[in-house]
PDB file of C-alpha atoms and ligand atoms in Angstrom:
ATOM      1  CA  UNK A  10       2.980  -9.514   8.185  1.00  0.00           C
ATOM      2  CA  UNK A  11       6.139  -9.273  10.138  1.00  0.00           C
ATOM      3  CA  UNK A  12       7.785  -6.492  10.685  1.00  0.00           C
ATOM      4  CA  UNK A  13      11.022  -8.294   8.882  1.00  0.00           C
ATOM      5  CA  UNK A  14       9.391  -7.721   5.289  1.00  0.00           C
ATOM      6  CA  UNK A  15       8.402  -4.798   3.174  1.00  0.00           C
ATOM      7  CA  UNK A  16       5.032  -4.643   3.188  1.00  0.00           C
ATOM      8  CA  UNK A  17       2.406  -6.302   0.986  1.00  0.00           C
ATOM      9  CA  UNK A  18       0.846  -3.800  -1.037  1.00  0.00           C
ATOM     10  CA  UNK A  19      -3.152  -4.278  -1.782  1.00  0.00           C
ATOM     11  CA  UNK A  20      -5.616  -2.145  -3.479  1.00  0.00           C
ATOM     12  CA  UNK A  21      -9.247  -2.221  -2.175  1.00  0.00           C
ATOM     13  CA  UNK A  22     -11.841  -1.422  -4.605  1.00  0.00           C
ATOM     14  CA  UNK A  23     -14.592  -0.548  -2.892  1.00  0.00           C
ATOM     15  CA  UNK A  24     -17.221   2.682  -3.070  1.00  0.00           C
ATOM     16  CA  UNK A  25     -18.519   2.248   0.178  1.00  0.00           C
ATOM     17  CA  UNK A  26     -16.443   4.766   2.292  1.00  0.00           C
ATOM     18  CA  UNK A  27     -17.315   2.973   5.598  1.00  0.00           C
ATOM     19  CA  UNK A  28     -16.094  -0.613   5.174  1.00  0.00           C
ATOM     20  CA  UNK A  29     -13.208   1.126   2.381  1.00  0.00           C
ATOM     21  CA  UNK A  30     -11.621   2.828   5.903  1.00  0.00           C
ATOM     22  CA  UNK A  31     -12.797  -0.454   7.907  1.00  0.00           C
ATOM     23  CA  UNK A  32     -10.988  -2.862   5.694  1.00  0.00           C
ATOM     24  CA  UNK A  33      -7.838  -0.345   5.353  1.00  0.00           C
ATOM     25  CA  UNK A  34      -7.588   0.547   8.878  1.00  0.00           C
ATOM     26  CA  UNK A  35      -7.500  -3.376   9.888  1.00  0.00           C
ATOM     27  CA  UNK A  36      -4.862  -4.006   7.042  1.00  0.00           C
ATOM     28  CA  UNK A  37      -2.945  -1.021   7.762  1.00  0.00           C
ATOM     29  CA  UNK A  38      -3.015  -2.270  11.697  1.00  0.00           C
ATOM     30  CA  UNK A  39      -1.394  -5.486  10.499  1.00  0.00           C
ATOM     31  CA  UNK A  40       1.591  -4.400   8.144  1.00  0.00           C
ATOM     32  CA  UNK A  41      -0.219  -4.268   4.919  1.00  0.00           C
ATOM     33  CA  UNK A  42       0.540  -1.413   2.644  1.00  0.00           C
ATOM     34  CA  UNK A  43      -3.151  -0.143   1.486  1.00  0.00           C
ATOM     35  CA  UNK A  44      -4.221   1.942  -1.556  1.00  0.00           C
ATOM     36  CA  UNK A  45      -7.910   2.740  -1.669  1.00  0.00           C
ATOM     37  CA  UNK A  46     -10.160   3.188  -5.075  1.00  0.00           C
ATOM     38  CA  UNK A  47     -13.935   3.918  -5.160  1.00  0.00           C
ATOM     39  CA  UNK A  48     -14.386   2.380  -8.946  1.00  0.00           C
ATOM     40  CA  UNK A  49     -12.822  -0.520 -11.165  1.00  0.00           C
ATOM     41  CA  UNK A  50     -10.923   2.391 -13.383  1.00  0.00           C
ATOM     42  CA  UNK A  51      -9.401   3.942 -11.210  1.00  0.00           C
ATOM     43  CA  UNK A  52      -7.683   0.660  -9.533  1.00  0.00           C
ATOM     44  CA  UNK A  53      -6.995  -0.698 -13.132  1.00  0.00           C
ATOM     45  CA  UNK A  54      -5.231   2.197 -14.026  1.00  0.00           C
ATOM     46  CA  UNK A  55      -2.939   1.631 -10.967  1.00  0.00           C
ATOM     47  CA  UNK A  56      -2.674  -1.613 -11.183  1.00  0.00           C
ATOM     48  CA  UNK A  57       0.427  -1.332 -13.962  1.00  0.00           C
ATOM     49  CA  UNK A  58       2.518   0.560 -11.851  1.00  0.00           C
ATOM     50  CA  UNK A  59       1.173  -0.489  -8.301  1.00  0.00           C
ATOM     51  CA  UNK A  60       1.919  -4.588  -9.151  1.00  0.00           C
ATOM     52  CA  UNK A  61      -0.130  -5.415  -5.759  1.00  0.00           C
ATOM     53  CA  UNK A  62      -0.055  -8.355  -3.975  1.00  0.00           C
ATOM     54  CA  UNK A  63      -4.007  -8.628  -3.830  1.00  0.00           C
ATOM     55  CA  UNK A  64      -6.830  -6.515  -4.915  1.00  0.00           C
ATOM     56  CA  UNK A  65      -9.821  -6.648  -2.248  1.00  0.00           C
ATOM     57  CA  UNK A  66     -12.949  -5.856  -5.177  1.00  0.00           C
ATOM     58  CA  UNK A  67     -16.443  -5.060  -3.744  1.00  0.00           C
ATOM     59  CA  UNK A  68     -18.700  -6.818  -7.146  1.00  0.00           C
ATOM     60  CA  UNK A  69     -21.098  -3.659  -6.619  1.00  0.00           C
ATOM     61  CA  UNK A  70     -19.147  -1.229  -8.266  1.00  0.00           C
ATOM     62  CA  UNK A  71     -20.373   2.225  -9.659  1.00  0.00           C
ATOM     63  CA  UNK A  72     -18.577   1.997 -12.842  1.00  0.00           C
ATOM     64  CA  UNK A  73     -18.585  -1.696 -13.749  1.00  0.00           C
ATOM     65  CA  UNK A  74     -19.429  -5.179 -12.753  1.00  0.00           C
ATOM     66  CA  UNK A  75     -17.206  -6.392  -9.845  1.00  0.00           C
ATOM     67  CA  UNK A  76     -17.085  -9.945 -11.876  1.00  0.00           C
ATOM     68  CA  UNK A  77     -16.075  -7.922 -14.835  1.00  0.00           C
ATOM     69  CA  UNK A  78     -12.907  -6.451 -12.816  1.00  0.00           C
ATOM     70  CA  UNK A  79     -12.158  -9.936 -11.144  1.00  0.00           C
ATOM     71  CA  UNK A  80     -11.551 -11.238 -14.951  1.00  0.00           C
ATOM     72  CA  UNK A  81      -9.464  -8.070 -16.109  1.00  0.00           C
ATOM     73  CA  UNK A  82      -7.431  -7.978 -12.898  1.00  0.00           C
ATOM     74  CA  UNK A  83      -6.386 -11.629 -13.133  1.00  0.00           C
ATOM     75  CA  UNK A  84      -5.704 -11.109 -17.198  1.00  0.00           C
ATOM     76  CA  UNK A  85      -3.627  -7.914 -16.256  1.00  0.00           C
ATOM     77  CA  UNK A  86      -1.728  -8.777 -13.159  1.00  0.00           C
ATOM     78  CA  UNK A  87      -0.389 -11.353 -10.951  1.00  0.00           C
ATOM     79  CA  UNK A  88      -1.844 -10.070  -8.498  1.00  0.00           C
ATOM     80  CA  UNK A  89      -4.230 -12.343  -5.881  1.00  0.00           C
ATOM     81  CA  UNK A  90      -8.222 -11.413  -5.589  1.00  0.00           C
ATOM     82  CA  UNK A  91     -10.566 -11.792  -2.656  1.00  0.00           C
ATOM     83  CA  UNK A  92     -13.528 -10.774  -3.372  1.00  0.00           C
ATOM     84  CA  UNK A  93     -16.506  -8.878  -0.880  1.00  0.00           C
ATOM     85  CA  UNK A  94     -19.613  -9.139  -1.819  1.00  0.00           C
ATOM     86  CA  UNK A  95     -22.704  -7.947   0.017  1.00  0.00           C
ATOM     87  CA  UNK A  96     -25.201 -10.272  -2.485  1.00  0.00           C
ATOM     88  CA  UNK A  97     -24.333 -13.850  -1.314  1.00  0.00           C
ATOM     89  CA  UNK A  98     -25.475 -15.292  -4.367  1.00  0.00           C
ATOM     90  CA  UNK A  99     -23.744 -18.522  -5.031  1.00  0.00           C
ATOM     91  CA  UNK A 100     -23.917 -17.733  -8.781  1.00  0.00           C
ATOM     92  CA  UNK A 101     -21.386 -14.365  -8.012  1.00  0.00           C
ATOM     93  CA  UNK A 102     -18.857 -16.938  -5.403  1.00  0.00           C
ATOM     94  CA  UNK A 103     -18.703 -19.253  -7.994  1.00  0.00           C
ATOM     95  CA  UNK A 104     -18.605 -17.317 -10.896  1.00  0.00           C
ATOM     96  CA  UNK A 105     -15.475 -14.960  -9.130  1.00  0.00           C
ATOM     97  CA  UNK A 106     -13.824 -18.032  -8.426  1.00  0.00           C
ATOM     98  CA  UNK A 107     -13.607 -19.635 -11.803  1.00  0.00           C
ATOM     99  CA  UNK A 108     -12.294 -16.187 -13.046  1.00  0.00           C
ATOM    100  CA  UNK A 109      -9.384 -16.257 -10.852  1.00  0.00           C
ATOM    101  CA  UNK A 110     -10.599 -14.920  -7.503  1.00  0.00           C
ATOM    102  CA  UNK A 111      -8.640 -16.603  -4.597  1.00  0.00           C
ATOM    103  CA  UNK A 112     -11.271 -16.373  -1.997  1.00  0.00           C
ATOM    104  CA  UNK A 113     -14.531 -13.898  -1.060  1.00  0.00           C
ATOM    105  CA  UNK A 114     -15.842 -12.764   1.684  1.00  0.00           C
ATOM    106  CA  UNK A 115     -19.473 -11.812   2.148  1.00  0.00           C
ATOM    107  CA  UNK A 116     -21.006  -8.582   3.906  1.00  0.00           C
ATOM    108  CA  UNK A 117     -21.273  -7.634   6.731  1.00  0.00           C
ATOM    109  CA  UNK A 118     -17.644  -9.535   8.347  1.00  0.00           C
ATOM    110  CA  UNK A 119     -15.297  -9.488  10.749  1.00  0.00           C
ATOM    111  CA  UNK A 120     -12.137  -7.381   9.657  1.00  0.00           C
ATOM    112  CA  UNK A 121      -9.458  -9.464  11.807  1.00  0.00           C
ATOM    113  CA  UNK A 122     -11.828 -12.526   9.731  1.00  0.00           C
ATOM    114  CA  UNK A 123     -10.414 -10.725   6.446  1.00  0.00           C
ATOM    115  CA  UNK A 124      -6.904 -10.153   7.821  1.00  0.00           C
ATOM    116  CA  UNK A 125      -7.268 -13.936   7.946  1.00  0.00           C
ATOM    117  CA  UNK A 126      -7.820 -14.398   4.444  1.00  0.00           C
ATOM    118  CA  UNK A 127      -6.041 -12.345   3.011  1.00  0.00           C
ATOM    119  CA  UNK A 128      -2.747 -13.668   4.868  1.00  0.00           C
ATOM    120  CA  UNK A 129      -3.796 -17.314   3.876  1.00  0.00           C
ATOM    121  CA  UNK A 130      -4.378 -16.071  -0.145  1.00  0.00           C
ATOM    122  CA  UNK A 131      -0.964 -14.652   0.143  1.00  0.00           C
ATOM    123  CA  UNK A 132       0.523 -17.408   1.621  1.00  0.00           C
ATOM    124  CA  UNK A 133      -0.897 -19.905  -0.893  1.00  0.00           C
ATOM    125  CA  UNK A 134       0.172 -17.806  -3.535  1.00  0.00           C
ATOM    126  CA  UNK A 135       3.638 -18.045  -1.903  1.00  0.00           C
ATOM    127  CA  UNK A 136       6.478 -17.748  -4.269  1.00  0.00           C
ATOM    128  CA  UNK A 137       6.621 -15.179  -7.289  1.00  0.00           C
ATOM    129  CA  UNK A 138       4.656 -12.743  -5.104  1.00  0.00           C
ATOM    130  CA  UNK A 139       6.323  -9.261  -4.120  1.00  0.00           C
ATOM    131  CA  UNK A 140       5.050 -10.502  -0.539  1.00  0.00           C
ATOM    132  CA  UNK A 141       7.413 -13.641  -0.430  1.00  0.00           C
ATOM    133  CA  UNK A 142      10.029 -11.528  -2.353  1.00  0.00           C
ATOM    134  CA  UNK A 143       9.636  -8.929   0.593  1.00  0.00           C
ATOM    135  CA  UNK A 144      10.689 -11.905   3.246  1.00  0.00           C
ATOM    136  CA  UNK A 145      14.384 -11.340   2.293  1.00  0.00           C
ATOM    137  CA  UNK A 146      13.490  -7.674   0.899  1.00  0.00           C
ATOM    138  CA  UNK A 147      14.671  -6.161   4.275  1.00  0.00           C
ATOM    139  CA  UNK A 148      17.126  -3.427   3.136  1.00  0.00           C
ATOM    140  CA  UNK A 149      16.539  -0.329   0.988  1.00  0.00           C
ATOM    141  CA  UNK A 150      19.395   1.569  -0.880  1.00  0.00           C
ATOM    142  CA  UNK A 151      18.971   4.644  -2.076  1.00  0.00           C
ATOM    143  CA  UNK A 152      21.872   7.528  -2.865  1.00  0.00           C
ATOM    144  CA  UNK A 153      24.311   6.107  -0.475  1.00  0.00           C
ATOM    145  CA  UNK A 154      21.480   5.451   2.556  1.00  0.00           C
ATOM    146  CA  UNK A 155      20.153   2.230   3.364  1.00  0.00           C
ATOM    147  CA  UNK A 156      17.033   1.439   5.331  1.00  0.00           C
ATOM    148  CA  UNK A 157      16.580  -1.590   7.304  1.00  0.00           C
ATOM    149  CA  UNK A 158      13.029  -2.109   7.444  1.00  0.00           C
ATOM    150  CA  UNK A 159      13.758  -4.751   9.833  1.00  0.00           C
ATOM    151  CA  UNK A 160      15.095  -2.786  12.316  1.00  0.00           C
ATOM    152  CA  UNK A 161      13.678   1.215  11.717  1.00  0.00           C
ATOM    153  CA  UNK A 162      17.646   1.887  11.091  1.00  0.00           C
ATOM    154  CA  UNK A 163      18.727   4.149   8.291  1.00  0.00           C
ATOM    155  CA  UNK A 164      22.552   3.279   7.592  1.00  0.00           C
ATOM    156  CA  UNK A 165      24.818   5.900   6.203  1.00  0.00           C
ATOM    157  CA  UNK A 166      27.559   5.016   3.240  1.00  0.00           C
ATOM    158  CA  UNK A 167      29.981   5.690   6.493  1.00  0.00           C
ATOM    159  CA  UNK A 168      28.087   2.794   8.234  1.00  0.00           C
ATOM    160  CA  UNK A 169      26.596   5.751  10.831  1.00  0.00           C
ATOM    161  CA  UNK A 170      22.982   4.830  12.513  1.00  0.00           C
ATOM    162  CA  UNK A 171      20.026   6.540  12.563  1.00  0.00           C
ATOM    163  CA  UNK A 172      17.146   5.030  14.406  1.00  0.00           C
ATOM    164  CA  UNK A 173      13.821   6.308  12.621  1.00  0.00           C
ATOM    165  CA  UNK A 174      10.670   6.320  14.638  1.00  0.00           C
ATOM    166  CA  UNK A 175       7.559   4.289  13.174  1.00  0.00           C
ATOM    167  CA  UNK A 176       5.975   7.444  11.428  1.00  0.00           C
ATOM    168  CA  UNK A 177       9.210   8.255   9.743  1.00  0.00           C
ATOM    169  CA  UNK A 178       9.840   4.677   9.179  1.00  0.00           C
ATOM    170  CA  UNK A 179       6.581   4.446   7.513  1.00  0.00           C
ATOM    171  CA  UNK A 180       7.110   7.350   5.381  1.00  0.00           C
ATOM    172  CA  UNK A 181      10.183   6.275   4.180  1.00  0.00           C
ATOM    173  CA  UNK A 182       8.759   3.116   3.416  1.00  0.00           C
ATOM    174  CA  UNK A 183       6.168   4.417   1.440  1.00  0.00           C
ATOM    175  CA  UNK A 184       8.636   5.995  -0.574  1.00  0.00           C
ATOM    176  CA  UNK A 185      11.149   3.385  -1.585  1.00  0.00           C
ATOM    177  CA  UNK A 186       8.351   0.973  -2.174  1.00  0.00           C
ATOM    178  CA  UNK A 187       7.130   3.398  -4.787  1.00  0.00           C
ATOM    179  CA  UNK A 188       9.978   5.802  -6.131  1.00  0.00           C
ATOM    180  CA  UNK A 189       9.018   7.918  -9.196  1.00  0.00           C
ATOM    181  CA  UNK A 190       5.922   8.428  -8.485  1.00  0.00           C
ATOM    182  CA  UNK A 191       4.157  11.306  -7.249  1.00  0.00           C
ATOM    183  CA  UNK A 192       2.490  10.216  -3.958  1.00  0.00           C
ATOM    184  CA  UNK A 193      -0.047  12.560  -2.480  1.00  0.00           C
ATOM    185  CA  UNK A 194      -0.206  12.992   1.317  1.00  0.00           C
ATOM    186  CA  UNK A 195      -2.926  10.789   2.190  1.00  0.00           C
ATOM    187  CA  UNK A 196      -1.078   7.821   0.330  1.00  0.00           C
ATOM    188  CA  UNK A 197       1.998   8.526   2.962  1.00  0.00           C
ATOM    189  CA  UNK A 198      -0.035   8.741   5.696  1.00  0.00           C
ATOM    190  CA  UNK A 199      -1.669   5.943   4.313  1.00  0.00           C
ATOM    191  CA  UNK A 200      -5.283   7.740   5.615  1.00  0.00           C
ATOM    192  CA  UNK A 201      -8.267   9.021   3.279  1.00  0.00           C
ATOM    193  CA  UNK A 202      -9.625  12.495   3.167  1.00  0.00           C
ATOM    194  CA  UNK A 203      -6.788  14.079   5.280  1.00  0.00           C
ATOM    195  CA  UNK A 204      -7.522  17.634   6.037  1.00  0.00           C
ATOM    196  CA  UNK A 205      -5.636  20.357   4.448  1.00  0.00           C
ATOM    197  CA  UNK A 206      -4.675  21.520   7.733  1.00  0.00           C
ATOM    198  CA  UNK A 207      -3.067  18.485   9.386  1.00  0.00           C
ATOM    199  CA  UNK A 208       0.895  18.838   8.524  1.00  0.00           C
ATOM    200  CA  UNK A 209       2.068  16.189  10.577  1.00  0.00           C
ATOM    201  CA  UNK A 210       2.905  14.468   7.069  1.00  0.00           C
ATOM    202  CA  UNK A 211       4.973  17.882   6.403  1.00  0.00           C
ATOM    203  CA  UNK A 212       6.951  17.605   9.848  1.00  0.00           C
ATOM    204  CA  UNK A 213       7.891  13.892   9.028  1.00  0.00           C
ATOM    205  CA  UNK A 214       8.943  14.841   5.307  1.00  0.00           C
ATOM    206  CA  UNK A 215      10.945  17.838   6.945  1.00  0.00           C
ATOM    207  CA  UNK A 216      12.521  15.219   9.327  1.00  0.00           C
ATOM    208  CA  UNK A 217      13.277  12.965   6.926  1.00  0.00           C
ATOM    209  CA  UNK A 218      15.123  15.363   4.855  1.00  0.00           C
ATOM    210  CA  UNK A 219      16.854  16.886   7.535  1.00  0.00           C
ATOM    211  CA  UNK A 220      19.014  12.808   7.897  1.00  0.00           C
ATOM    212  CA  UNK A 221      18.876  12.235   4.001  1.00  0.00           C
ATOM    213  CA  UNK A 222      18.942  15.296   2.173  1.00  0.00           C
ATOM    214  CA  UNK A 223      22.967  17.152   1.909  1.00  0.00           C
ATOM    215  CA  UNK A 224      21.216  20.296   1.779  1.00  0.00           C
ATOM    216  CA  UNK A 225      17.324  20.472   2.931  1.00  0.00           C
ATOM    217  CA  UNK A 226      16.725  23.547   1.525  1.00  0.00           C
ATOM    218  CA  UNK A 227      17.092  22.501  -1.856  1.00  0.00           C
ATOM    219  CA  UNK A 228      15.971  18.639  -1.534  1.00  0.00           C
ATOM    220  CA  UNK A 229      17.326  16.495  -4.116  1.00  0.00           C
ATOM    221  CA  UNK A 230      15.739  13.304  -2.965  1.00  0.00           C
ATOM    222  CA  UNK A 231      12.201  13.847  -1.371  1.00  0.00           C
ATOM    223  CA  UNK A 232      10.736  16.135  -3.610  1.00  0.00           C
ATOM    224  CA  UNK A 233       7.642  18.337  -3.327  1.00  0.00           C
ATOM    225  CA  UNK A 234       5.563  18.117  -6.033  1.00  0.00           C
ATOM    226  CA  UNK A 235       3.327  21.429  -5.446  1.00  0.00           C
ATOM    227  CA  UNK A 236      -0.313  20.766  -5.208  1.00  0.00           C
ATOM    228  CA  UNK A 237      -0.095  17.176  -5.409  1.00  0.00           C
ATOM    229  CA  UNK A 238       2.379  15.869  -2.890  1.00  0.00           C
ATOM    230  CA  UNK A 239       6.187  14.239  -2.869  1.00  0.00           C
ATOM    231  CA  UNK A 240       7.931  12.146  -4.749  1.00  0.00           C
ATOM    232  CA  UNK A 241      11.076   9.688  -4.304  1.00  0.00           C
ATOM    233  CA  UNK A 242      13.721  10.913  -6.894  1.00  0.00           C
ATOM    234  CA  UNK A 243      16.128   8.227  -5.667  1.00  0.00           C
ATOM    235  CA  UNK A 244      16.692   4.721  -7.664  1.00  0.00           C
ATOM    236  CA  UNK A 245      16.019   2.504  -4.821  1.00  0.00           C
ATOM    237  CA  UNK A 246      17.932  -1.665  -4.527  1.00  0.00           C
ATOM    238  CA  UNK A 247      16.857  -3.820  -2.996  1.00  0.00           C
ATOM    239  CA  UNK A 248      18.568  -6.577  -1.033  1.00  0.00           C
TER     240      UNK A 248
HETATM  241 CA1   CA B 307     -20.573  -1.292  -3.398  1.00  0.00          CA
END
């Protein structure tokens, strides 16, 4: 992904913990917005609100067959499937691909060999995707700000410049991809199993609403939701 677009979001369904943070960390490294789920329910109850770009499904799934979720994903969504299977039985590659799996990739690979494919699925896929909407997606408005994704550079109603460092960036993106809805801290920080002692997710929220917020005390735009995490309380345009 460039840095010009928002990012494409995609779920990875996968309840191996190991190549769950292998595949996210090499998306996450490239631009990709990552959300990670250890069973088919829990992504497909996402996958309404989430609309991502692709779903990454492991077909060795604790809660269901990986074929069955292929099939309900592509009757829910629009969104594109690769699928990662550790079996390499040509009955599952051809079977996901008939239900509407763009690609798979079988165990053990490389992850910049994923990166790969999942670039080329969304690039087939090209128009009608959030990810080739996101290619002129560049600006965020949201209560009189607006973020240039482009360029880190959040623009006052005034037409005053804040440059935004990459965490705060990311943050912020994180939010106005996804406003009204609670987001805990891992999501922002876009990490798994963050410990309940690392605040750096605090400092950048407390940074953020020290440029957006008109009073920071009382924050009418980030909001904490206590015991779960933030959410955006902005409507956010984009152009
Ligand atoms: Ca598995």
């Amino acid at each position: 992904m460039s840095g010009s677009a928002a990012p494409a979001q995609v779920f990875v369904v996968e309840d191996d913990d190991a190549i769950s943070r292998l595949v996210t960390t090499a998306l996450q490294e490239f631009g990709f917005a990552t959300e990670a789920f250890r069973s088919g329910a829990a992504a497909l109850r996402r996958l309404p609100t989430q609309r991502p770009d692709l779903c990454i499904v492991d077909l060795g799934l604790p809660d269901m067959d990986g074929i069955d979720l292929v099939r309900q994903i592509a009757a829910a969504s629009s969104s594109g499937v690769l699928i990662l299977t550790g079996r390499g039985h040509t009955v599952d590659r051809v079977m996901g691909l008939e239900l509407g799996a763009d690609d798979y990739m079988v165990k053990p690979f490389e992850p910049r060999e994923l990166v790969a494919r999942v670039r080329s699925i969304l690039r087939r896929r090209g128009s009608g995707g959030a990810a080739a909407a996101g290619r002129t997606r560049r600006h965020a408005s949201f209560g009189g700000w607006t973020l240039d994704c482009a360029a880190n550079i959040l623009r006052a109603a005034d037409g005053t410049e804040h440059l935004l460092g990459t965490a705060e960036t990311q943050v912020l993106r994180s939010f106005v991809e996804r406003p009204h809805q609670i987001l805990t801290r891992e999501q922002l920080m876009g990490q798994r199993d963050l410990s309940p002692l690392d605040r750096s997710i605090d400092v950048r929220i407390s940074r953020l609403r020290r440029k957006i917020e008109s009073d920071p005390q009382n924050p009418k735009i980030i909001k904490t939701v206590y015991g779960a995490g933030y959410m955006f309380s902005a409507a956010v345009i984009w152009s």
